[in-house]
Amino acid sequence: MNIQSKSAPILRWCMFQASSATSRVPTRVVAGLPSQKQRGASLSTTIGRRSSLVFGKGLSSSRARSTCTSVPKIRDLKVKAVQAEETVEETKEVISLPTSDESEELLRIRHTTAHVMAMAVQRLFKDAKCTIGPWIEKGFYYDFDYSEAFSDKDLKRIKKEMIKIINKKYELRREEVTREEARARIEAVNEPYKLELLDAIKEDPITIYHIGDEWWDLCAGPHVEDTGKLNGRAIELESVAGAYWRGDENKAMLQRIYGTAWESQEQLAAYKEQKLEAARRDHRKIGADLNLFSIQESVGGGLVFWHPKGAMVRHLIETFWKDLHLARGYDLIYSPHVAKLDLWKTSGHFDFYAENMFDQMQIEDENYQLKPMNCPFHIAVYKDGFYSYRDLPIRWAELGTVYRYERSGTMHGLFRVRGFTQDDAHIFCLPPQLTDEILGVLNLTEEILSTYGFTDYEINLSTRPEKSVGDDSIWEASEASLKEALERKGWAYEVDVGGGAFYGPKIDLKIKDAIGRKWQCSTIQVDFNLPERFQLEYKTSENDMAQPIMIHRAIFGSIERFFGILTENYAGDFPLWLAPVQIEILPISAKFEDYAQDVADKMKAKGIRAQASLLRVCVQ
């Protein structure tokens, strides 16, 4: 094919390549392209972790980095414990919080700023009722029950009042009271939501934080020493959104004021710049602009339509995933989308996961439900055979579509949907094989994620929670296997003590994108529960029957979510090997349209994704 002939029209070749992502190009995707790596810079920024309910017995579980035995604590700078008539000055521990890229001081600042905002709101709007107000990733929020909608003008007034509170340098004082005393105080100020929160607190004593002598809140802390530690010029109230009380659409609709707080103006400016860049990269906007996918409310919220260009990118992702799994010793399987209710009762989903499942449907006098997970189906395949120790490990992989009920207000583009495809795999192995199998999954995870430019990971090893199944020896051996695999891999990790699933320990992996945001993707979980529930067995070398260990693992998490992450990471500028259109041919006038189409057809025949953009309007 000679496209360089003198008689050929001028052609414009549009190569869509990502300028900032590191990508390994699979040679089979585009004919004639060699394997290579594209290298680029990634902007490192910080991200916080969301706490648990601010009011109550505590926030998140302790975490220790790598093999460290000490657990970092976030403490109040000054703590007062008040019990009965006696006041004692002390420096006792208040609460354990997860470590974070962001400083412990910054997390205290955000928590305190949320309280200062609530205090300012109740100064200005006397009828406003407070609910909860935690620090979150990049900032904080507080929910209020107030009859009139907060306006942009109101936010400016609130911010101005906050500055007044900050400038007064009010002391933050922690007080411990009895449950009865807390109830009496809450009733006296007519805060009904606080009463409900008080009832949810299981442990005594109850902790209250005071800002000066004017305002207080149920809270577990921690906070800065006084409001003067806050930098008013590094605080911004960003938006107001609706939020149901406790996330239940049957309960009151509240107004949630979001804000952000930093230690310096420079940090705030960097955050605002990143926020603008994130908005530019929003996969929902790019998906519409590039005609990649749609979610149509007329059909159903959270249900994704893949348009031709988006479907092509998905096809390339799935083909690469399947080929690599086959090359690494996995077999592919396919399973149904629905099953009888009995299966979900055996698996435990009926008892423990029902609220996340779609309603049952009746078919020929039997009840069925859409699957929320693939694992019981893989177990059904295992039970259909007979295996000896020589057959293990067995590795089965599936791109299986699952369905989960999400409230309409919680769905968000491709990141949270009702129907999605998990890149699931399950491994059935012997106890001595566990470490090597986990290491194999880690290697495969790195190989796949680095192909798409993700090489910066944050890893958590989550250990046995208080409520769990399985005996101590199984847990200890499994946790040791996960730890050994991570150390053999050479990856730094944090230990989330007590953060594992009830059925086994797990490894979770977050990736960092081009603008420094972190995304939860990969998970590796050891399961003692389902093999027991389904009575899975294999024949040992002594001709006895024993229970295999089961590993759940997903690398992308879901195709939909990963596609959204990719779109935002590349800002829609997909690398050449992943672009839905690799070459676009533009004829300079209508008389060259046939030739342009002929060139595009010949390129397609060679495996290149080309298209001719035919003129719709002649330019004179």
XYZ file of C-alpha atoms in Angstrom:
620
model
C 0.000 0.000 0.000
C 1.694 3.177 -1.173
C 0.216 6.157 0.581
C 3.229 8.284 -0.276
C 2.452 8.583 -4.002
C 2.523 12.037 -5.518
C -1.121 11.725 -6.522
C -2.257 11.019 -2.986
C -4.002 13.805 -1.114
C -2.543 15.314 1.998
C -3.494 13.107 4.934
C -3.493 14.051 8.569
C -2.615 11.214 10.902
C -3.942 11.625 14.398
C -2.046 9.470 16.869
C -3.721 9.358 20.251
C -0.977 8.813 22.841
C -0.920 9.499 26.534
C 1.781 12.003 27.377
C 2.068 11.232 31.068
C 1.435 7.517 31.550
C 3.861 4.646 31.619
C 2.565 1.917 29.310
C 3.779 -1.431 28.118
C 2.429 -2.065 24.610
C 1.282 -5.647 23.952
C 2.695 -6.510 20.549
C -0.385 -8.436 19.484
C -2.731 -5.445 19.748
C -1.433 -3.344 16.860
C 0.257 -4.978 13.882
C 3.812 -3.843 13.407
C 4.214 -2.068 16.757
C 7.159 -3.347 18.825
C 6.931 -3.929 22.552
C 8.085 -0.836 24.354
C 7.616 1.241 27.465
C 6.545 4.868 27.476
C 7.782 6.718 30.505
C 6.447 9.878 32.029
C 6.161 11.826 35.205
C 3.472 11.420 37.797
C 2.534 14.188 40.161
C 2.683 13.054 43.773
C 0.115 14.555 46.059
C -1.387 13.528 49.334
C -4.641 11.937 50.209
C -6.331 11.380 53.542
C -8.374 8.504 54.764
C -11.919 8.769 55.882
C -12.589 8.044 59.505
C -15.368 5.996 60.910
C -18.307 7.688 62.643
C -16.889 10.671 64.487
C -19.282 10.323 67.359
C -18.964 7.194 69.386
C -16.437 4.742 70.570
C -13.754 5.446 68.013
C -12.643 5.762 64.438
C -10.495 3.430 62.400
C -8.375 0.490 63.424
C -4.683 0.843 64.141
C -2.229 0.403 61.328
C 1.485 -0.273 61.360
C 3.725 0.267 58.335
C 5.560 -2.764 56.957
C 6.962 -4.859 59.774
C 6.900 -2.117 62.386
C 5.490 -3.266 65.700
C 4.648 0.180 67.043
C 1.256 1.610 66.171
C 1.156 5.350 65.445
C -1.419 7.303 67.380
C -3.048 10.628 66.683
C -3.493 12.381 69.985
C -4.953 15.605 71.203
C -2.220 18.091 71.979
C -3.878 18.799 75.301
C -6.402 16.523 76.969
C -8.567 17.125 79.982
C -10.585 14.330 81.500
C -13.520 15.500 83.596
C -15.265 12.996 85.818
C -17.753 13.939 88.546
C -16.395 16.885 90.568
C -12.717 16.198 89.907
C -10.688 17.668 87.040
C -7.431 15.936 86.202
C -4.837 17.250 83.732
C -3.341 14.366 81.788
C -1.801 13.335 78.461
C -3.692 10.118 77.945
C -4.203 8.508 74.541
C -7.462 9.563 72.924
C -7.856 7.389 69.871
C -5.941 5.393 67.279
C -6.238 6.521 63.687
C -4.799 5.130 60.470
C -1.490 6.496 59.282
C -1.760 8.750 56.266
C 0.343 10.544 53.699
C -1.137 13.650 55.259
C 0.222 14.730 58.609
C -1.536 13.853 61.819
C -1.715 17.572 62.518
C -3.600 18.130 59.259
C -6.197 15.515 60.194
C -6.696 17.217 63.552
C -7.019 20.557 61.765
C -9.758 19.238 59.493
C -11.673 17.642 62.324
C -11.528 20.805 64.381
C -12.505 22.925 61.373
C -15.655 20.827 60.952
C -16.590 21.627 64.554
C -15.800 25.316 64.110
C -18.044 25.386 61.039
C -20.897 23.760 62.978
C -20.449 26.294 65.756
C -20.558 29.137 63.216
C -23.687 27.711 61.575
C -25.524 27.517 64.882
C -24.483 31.062 65.743
C -25.965 32.347 62.482
C -28.892 29.953 62.041
C -30.387 29.352 65.471
C -32.777 26.598 64.352
C -30.125 24.490 62.595
C -29.713 21.021 64.092
C -26.314 19.305 64.036
C -25.808 15.675 63.048
C -22.295 14.442 62.167
C -19.138 16.145 60.921
C -16.014 14.062 60.232
C -12.807 14.803 58.386
C -12.687 13.047 55.007
C -10.302 12.791 52.077
C -9.054 16.291 51.309
C -11.320 18.024 53.781
C -14.387 17.674 55.973
C -18.149 18.022 56.012
C -20.969 18.579 58.457
C -24.638 17.657 58.016
C -27.369 20.007 59.228
C -31.130 19.846 59.471
C -32.317 23.322 58.522
C -35.549 24.386 56.866
C -34.052 26.770 54.296
C -31.406 25.902 51.722
C -27.917 27.243 52.408
C -26.871 29.603 49.612
C -23.460 30.715 48.363
C -24.057 33.930 50.272
C -24.690 31.880 53.421
C -21.401 30.022 52.960
C -19.558 33.343 52.848
C -21.280 34.420 56.067
C -20.405 31.104 57.718
C -16.763 31.404 56.649
C -16.598 34.944 58.054
C -18.016 33.723 61.366
C -15.498 30.871 61.410
C -12.663 33.387 61.104
C -14.007 35.184 64.174
C -13.989 31.904 66.127
C -10.469 31.100 64.944
C -9.160 34.525 65.921
C -10.564 34.128 69.449
C -8.242 31.129 69.986
C -10.863 29.204 71.949
C -9.493 26.202 73.819
C -10.738 22.759 72.765
C -11.457 20.788 75.904
C -12.295 17.105 76.142
C -14.762 16.015 78.811
C -15.865 12.534 79.863
C -19.414 12.240 81.192
C -21.834 9.486 82.054
C -24.412 8.384 79.534
C -27.187 9.879 81.664
C -25.415 13.225 81.876
C -24.847 13.265 78.111
C -28.512 12.539 77.477
C -29.618 15.304 79.821
C -27.358 17.842 78.139
C -28.480 16.859 74.642
C -32.144 17.065 75.597
C -31.539 20.479 77.146
C -30.269 21.900 73.830
C -32.881 20.007 71.763
C -30.545 18.081 69.448
C -32.574 14.983 68.413
C -29.934 13.597 66.055
C -27.369 13.622 68.839
C -29.707 11.514 70.956
C -29.800 8.921 68.209
C -26.013 9.019 67.955
C -25.741 8.641 71.714
C -27.872 5.500 71.579
C -25.486 4.069 68.970
C -22.465 4.488 71.248
C -21.822 1.179 72.996
C -18.990 2.104 75.346
C -18.817 4.379 78.363
C -17.840 7.005 79.329
C -19.210 9.411 76.716
C -16.769 12.008 75.390
C -17.699 15.611 74.653
C -15.533 18.314 73.096
C -15.996 21.959 74.039
C -14.964 24.977 71.970
C -14.507 27.555 74.690
C -17.527 27.767 76.968
C -20.083 28.412 74.226
C -20.362 25.262 72.122
C -19.859 21.518 72.507
C -20.401 18.314 70.566
C -20.423 14.571 71.066
C -17.057 13.523 69.699
C -14.232 11.025 70.133
C -11.562 13.452 68.888
C -8.804 14.200 68.239
C -8.513 17.975 67.837
C -5.975 20.774 67.878
C -5.261 22.554 71.149
C -7.172 25.731 70.337
C -8.919 27.327 67.370
C -5.954 29.642 66.847
C -4.062 26.655 65.430
C -6.308 26.848 62.356
C -5.248 28.950 59.378
C -8.308 30.862 58.214
C -6.657 31.620 54.881
C -6.193 27.902 54.217
C -9.869 27.026 54.739
C -12.556 27.049 52.100
C -16.237 26.107 52.182
C -16.815 24.448 48.843
C -20.366 23.283 48.312
C -23.709 22.209 49.729
C -25.330 18.875 48.891
C -28.306 16.886 50.051
C -27.678 13.858 52.248
C -30.152 11.497 53.870
C -29.737 10.943 57.586
C -27.753 7.741 57.994
C -27.842 7.309 54.202
C -31.448 6.122 54.360
C -33.795 7.704 51.803
C -36.693 7.009 54.171
C -35.199 9.383 56.731
C -34.768 13.144 56.825
C -33.009 14.962 54.007
C -30.164 16.998 55.468
C -27.878 19.687 54.063
C -24.216 18.712 53.897
C -21.678 21.519 53.761
C -18.361 20.392 52.326
C -15.126 22.191 53.049
C -11.394 21.773 52.920
C -8.697 22.835 55.369
C -4.912 22.887 55.101
C -1.924 24.029 57.073
C -0.883 26.676 54.542
C -2.262 28.775 51.711
C 0.188 27.077 49.368
C -1.336 23.680 50.161
C -4.818 25.052 49.547
C -3.735 26.499 46.189
C -2.211 23.164 45.138
C -5.389 21.348 46.170
C -7.578 23.731 44.171
C -5.359 23.287 41.131
C -5.615 19.497 41.430
C -9.374 19.753 41.864
C -9.671 21.757 38.642
C -7.540 19.179 36.854
C -9.682 16.360 38.235
C -12.799 18.101 36.903
C -11.164 18.373 33.489
C -10.460 14.644 33.610
C -13.933 13.604 34.815
C -14.659 10.326 33.033
C -18.356 11.146 32.789
C -17.658 14.256 30.728
C -14.934 12.600 28.650
C -17.121 9.542 28.117
C -19.813 11.743 26.603
C -17.406 13.931 24.617
C -15.629 10.938 23.058
C -18.812 8.865 22.739
C -17.398 6.023 24.852
C -20.354 5.026 27.032
C -23.635 6.235 28.459
C -25.907 5.621 31.432
C -29.514 6.285 30.515
C -31.991 6.929 33.292
C -34.857 6.006 30.978
C -33.480 2.458 30.962
C -32.177 2.290 34.509
C -29.697 4.062 36.750
C -26.312 2.432 37.206
C -26.607 0.342 34.014
C -23.862 0.996 31.479
C -24.174 1.134 27.692
C -20.841 0.641 25.950
C -20.688 2.586 22.684
C -18.440 1.334 19.827
C -15.326 3.296 20.825
C -15.656 2.483 24.515
C -16.449 -1.125 23.651
C -13.231 -1.311 21.623
C -11.138 -0.140 24.567
C -12.947 -2.612 26.810
C -12.335 -5.379 24.253
C -8.601 -4.615 24.260
C -8.495 -4.644 28.064
C -10.387 -7.926 28.292
C -8.380 -9.618 25.537
C -5.109 -8.663 27.202
C -6.448 -9.877 30.562
C -7.594 -13.226 29.180
C -4.436 -13.911 27.193
C -2.188 -13.099 30.130
C -4.176 -15.270 32.523
C -4.005 -18.213 30.143
C -0.252 -17.694 29.856
C 0.088 -17.661 33.658
C -1.645 -20.963 34.306
C -5.287 -19.960 34.701
C -8.269 -21.541 32.990
C -11.221 -19.422 31.905
C -14.749 -20.281 32.983
C -18.167 -18.695 32.485
C -21.077 -18.771 34.908
C -24.776 -17.760 34.911
C -26.084 -14.377 35.993
C -28.781 -15.765 38.281
C -29.189 -18.648 40.714
C -31.752 -20.255 42.975
C -32.173 -18.773 46.408
C -30.800 -21.954 47.980
C -27.320 -21.145 46.659
C -27.314 -17.737 48.333
C -28.505 -19.303 51.578
C -25.652 -21.798 51.535
C -23.084 -19.115 50.692
C -24.354 -16.805 53.430
C -25.263 -13.974 51.078
C -28.955 -14.363 51.922
C -28.236 -13.724 55.608
C -25.395 -11.214 55.421
C -25.610 -9.490 52.026
C -29.323 -9.362 51.216
C -29.601 -5.571 51.390
C -27.023 -5.296 48.591
C -28.846 -7.755 46.325
C -31.725 -7.171 43.949
C -35.122 -8.535 44.913
C -35.958 -12.158 44.320
C -37.808 -13.271 41.211
C -40.096 -16.282 41.026
C -39.695 -18.750 38.170
C -41.850 -21.901 38.106
C -42.560 -21.712 41.841
C -38.882 -21.301 42.760
C -37.119 -18.146 43.891
C -34.053 -16.852 42.060
C -31.751 -13.877 42.570
C -29.203 -12.076 40.431
C -25.675 -12.801 41.543
C -23.821 -10.134 43.547
C -20.594 -12.148 43.423
C -19.054 -14.862 41.274
C -17.457 -17.004 43.970
C -20.396 -19.380 44.687
C -20.531 -20.205 40.970
C -16.838 -21.085 40.839
C -17.405 -23.283 43.864
C -20.273 -24.974 42.010
C -17.846 -25.818 39.205
C -15.376 -27.231 41.743
C -18.054 -29.379 43.361
C -18.967 -30.795 39.982
C -15.609 -32.572 39.842
C -13.340 -34.743 41.973
C -9.816 -33.622 42.820
C -6.754 -35.056 44.489
C -3.794 -33.204 45.932
C -2.035 -33.717 42.590
C -4.642 -31.539 40.849
C -4.059 -28.536 43.076
C -3.584 -25.650 42.684
C -6.571 -24.966 40.441
C -6.816 -21.420 39.065
C -10.086 -20.296 37.465
C -10.657 -16.821 36.061
C -13.815 -15.151 34.808
C -14.917 -11.751 33.611
C -18.238 -12.184 35.365
C -21.022 -9.613 35.440
C -22.585 -9.123 38.872
C -25.493 -7.025 40.102
C -25.710 -5.080 43.336
C -28.366 -2.757 44.602
C -27.098 0.787 45.079
C -29.266 3.671 46.225
C -29.875 6.169 43.462
C -28.098 8.933 45.347
C -24.889 6.943 45.749
C -24.196 6.037 42.114
C -21.432 7.899 40.312
C -20.605 7.369 36.647
C -18.656 4.134 36.155
C -17.264 4.221 39.668
C -20.438 3.032 41.374
C -23.009 1.201 39.288
C -25.597 -1.541 39.695
C -24.317 -3.932 37.057
C -20.587 -4.418 36.527
C -18.051 -6.975 35.372
C -15.523 -8.209 37.911
C -12.186 -9.617 36.794
C -12.591 -12.442 39.238
C -10.376 -15.425 39.829
C -10.406 -18.134 42.454
C -7.553 -20.408 43.388
C -8.023 -23.690 45.231
C -4.740 -24.825 46.745
C -3.004 -26.838 49.455
C -1.785 -25.056 52.604
C 1.919 -25.379 51.626
C 1.119 -23.791 48.249
C -0.482 -20.656 49.674
C 2.599 -18.416 49.799
C 3.669 -19.201 46.239
C 0.139 -18.690 44.937
C -0.152 -15.318 46.663
C 3.222 -14.301 45.246
C 2.053 -15.378 41.799
C -1.011 -13.154 42.140
C 1.171 -10.225 43.229
C 3.415 -10.709 40.200
C 0.436 -10.917 37.852
C -1.111 -7.840 39.455
C 2.057 -5.844 38.887
C 2.376 -7.083 35.309
C -1.171 -6.034 34.448
C -1.317 -2.706 36.281
C 2.104 -1.556 35.088
C 1.003 -2.223 31.515
C -1.487 0.605 31.940
C 1.037 2.918 33.572
C 0.285 2.265 37.245
C 3.516 1.553 39.099
C 3.024 3.408 42.385
C 1.060 1.327 44.891
C -0.185 1.575 48.455
C -0.657 -1.846 50.032
C -2.494 -2.960 53.165
C -2.300 -6.354 54.847
C -5.460 -6.808 56.912
C -5.405 -9.303 59.775
C -7.939 -11.215 61.844
C -10.924 -9.224 63.160
C -12.579 -9.893 66.502
C -15.432 -11.806 64.854
C -14.119 -14.469 62.516
C -14.345 -18.099 61.483
C -11.500 -20.610 61.468
C -9.097 -21.666 64.195
C -6.027 -19.765 65.352
C -3.514 -21.966 63.551
C -5.167 -21.428 60.147
C -5.279 -17.660 60.639
C -1.690 -17.463 61.822
C -0.417 -19.572 58.933
C -2.425 -17.600 56.371
C -1.333 -14.222 57.688
C 2.259 -15.442 57.687
C 1.884 -16.579 54.061
C 0.531 -13.194 52.956
C 3.301 -11.407 54.812
C 5.990 -13.676 53.368
C 4.668 -13.203 49.832
C 4.741 -9.411 50.210
C 8.248 -9.483 51.615
C 9.495 -11.803 48.887
C 7.953 -9.388 46.410
C 9.799 -6.543 48.091
C 6.741 -4.326 48.487
C 6.306 -2.028 51.471
C 2.951 -2.411 53.171
C 0.893 -1.380 56.151
C -0.709 -3.790 58.595
C -4.371 -3.097 59.290
C -4.767 -4.920 62.586
C -8.217 -6.493 62.759
C -9.176 -5.194 59.318
C -9.496 -8.558 57.591
C -12.725 -10.169 56.464
C -14.428 -12.507 58.922
C -13.505 -15.422 56.656
C -9.792 -14.682 56.216
C -6.939 -12.159 55.935
C -6.479 -10.061 52.810
C -4.208 -7.780 50.828
C -5.645 -4.605 49.297
C -3.806 -2.513 46.731
C -4.375 1.108 45.742
C -2.927 2.668 42.612
C -1.862 6.289 42.150
C -2.932 8.075 38.988
C -1.346 10.854 36.926
C -2.480 13.618 39.293
C -1.702 11.804 42.516
C -5.117 10.421 43.443
C -5.324 6.940 44.914
C -7.816 4.332 43.773
C -8.696 1.030 45.404
C -8.333 -1.679 42.755
C -6.790 -5.037 43.525
C -7.684 -7.352 46.366
C -6.414 -10.787 47.404
C -8.408 -12.614 50.069
C -7.907 -15.958 51.771
C -11.206 -17.689 52.552
C -11.815 -20.365 55.188
C -15.577 -19.843 55.238
C -16.944 -20.838 51.819
C -14.946 -24.087 51.542
C -16.487 -25.059 54.876
C -20.015 -23.939 53.943
C -19.938 -25.838 50.656
C -17.953 -28.777 52.076
C -15.208 -28.603 49.461
C -12.770 -31.493 49.525
C -9.755 -33.041 47.853
C -8.075 -36.409 48.383
C -4.772 -36.206 50.238
C -1.658 -38.308 49.646
C -2.845 -40.513 52.540
C -6.197 -41.095 50.782
C -8.022 -38.956 53.334
C -10.332 -36.096 52.418
C -9.265 -32.559 53.326
C -10.509 -29.031 52.729
C -8.629 -26.841 50.243
C -7.722 -23.232 50.868
C -9.592 -20.798 48.637
C -8.162 -17.506 47.387
C -10.398 -14.776 45.981
C -8.648 -12.165 43.851
C -9.465 -9.328 41.495
C -6.899 -7.082 39.841
C -8.979 -4.345 38.209
C -11.782 -4.654 40.751
C -14.260 -4.200 37.940
C -13.935 -3.421 34.244
C -16.246 -0.420 34.583
C -14.405 1.162 37.470
C -10.992 0.511 35.949
C -12.126 1.971 32.621
C -13.226 5.112 34.458
C -9.874 5.305 36.252
C -8.009 4.829 32.961
C -10.062 7.518 31.257
C -9.278 10.015 33.997
C -5.638 8.957 34.250
C -5.119 9.545 30.518
C -7.586 12.469 30.435
C -9.195 10.675 27.479
C -5.879 10.736 25.591
C -5.423 6.958 25.467
C -2.000 5.586 24.485
C -1.727 4.495 20.871
C -2.010 0.777 21.598
C -5.195 1.305 23.619
C -6.822 4.083 21.583
C -10.144 3.134 19.960
C -9.005 5.018 16.836
C -5.279 4.867 16.161
C -5.233 6.678 12.830
C -7.736 9.132 11.440
C -7.546 10.107 7.790
C -8.927 13.493 6.790
C -9.384 14.188 3.065
C -8.760 17.804 2.126
C -11.786 17.852 -0.154
C -14.802 15.730 -1.018
C -13.208 14.313 -4.172
C -10.641 12.432 -2.060
C -13.196 10.765 0.241
C -13.184 7.461 -1.626
C -9.403 7.347 -1.557
C -9.317 8.154 2.163
C -11.824 5.385 2.863
C -9.772 2.957 0.755
C -6.644 3.783 2.772
C -8.553 3.292 6.027
C -9.905 -0.076 4.859
C -6.425 -1.291 3.941
C -5.100 -0.252 7.340
C -7.944 -2.078 9.082
C -7.035 -5.190 7.106
C -3.552 -4.928 8.632
C -4.963 -4.760 12.162
C -4.722 -1.002 12.583
C -7.731 0.800 14.021
C -8.183 3.446 11.355
C -11.088 5.523 10.194
C -11.681 8.061 7.455
C -13.482 11.188 8.576
C -15.559 12.048 5.535
C -16.447 15.659 4.927
C -20.003 16.649 5.757
C -19.652 20.283 4.720
C -17.595 21.532 1.783
C -15.465 24.503 2.697
C -15.185 27.017 -0.172
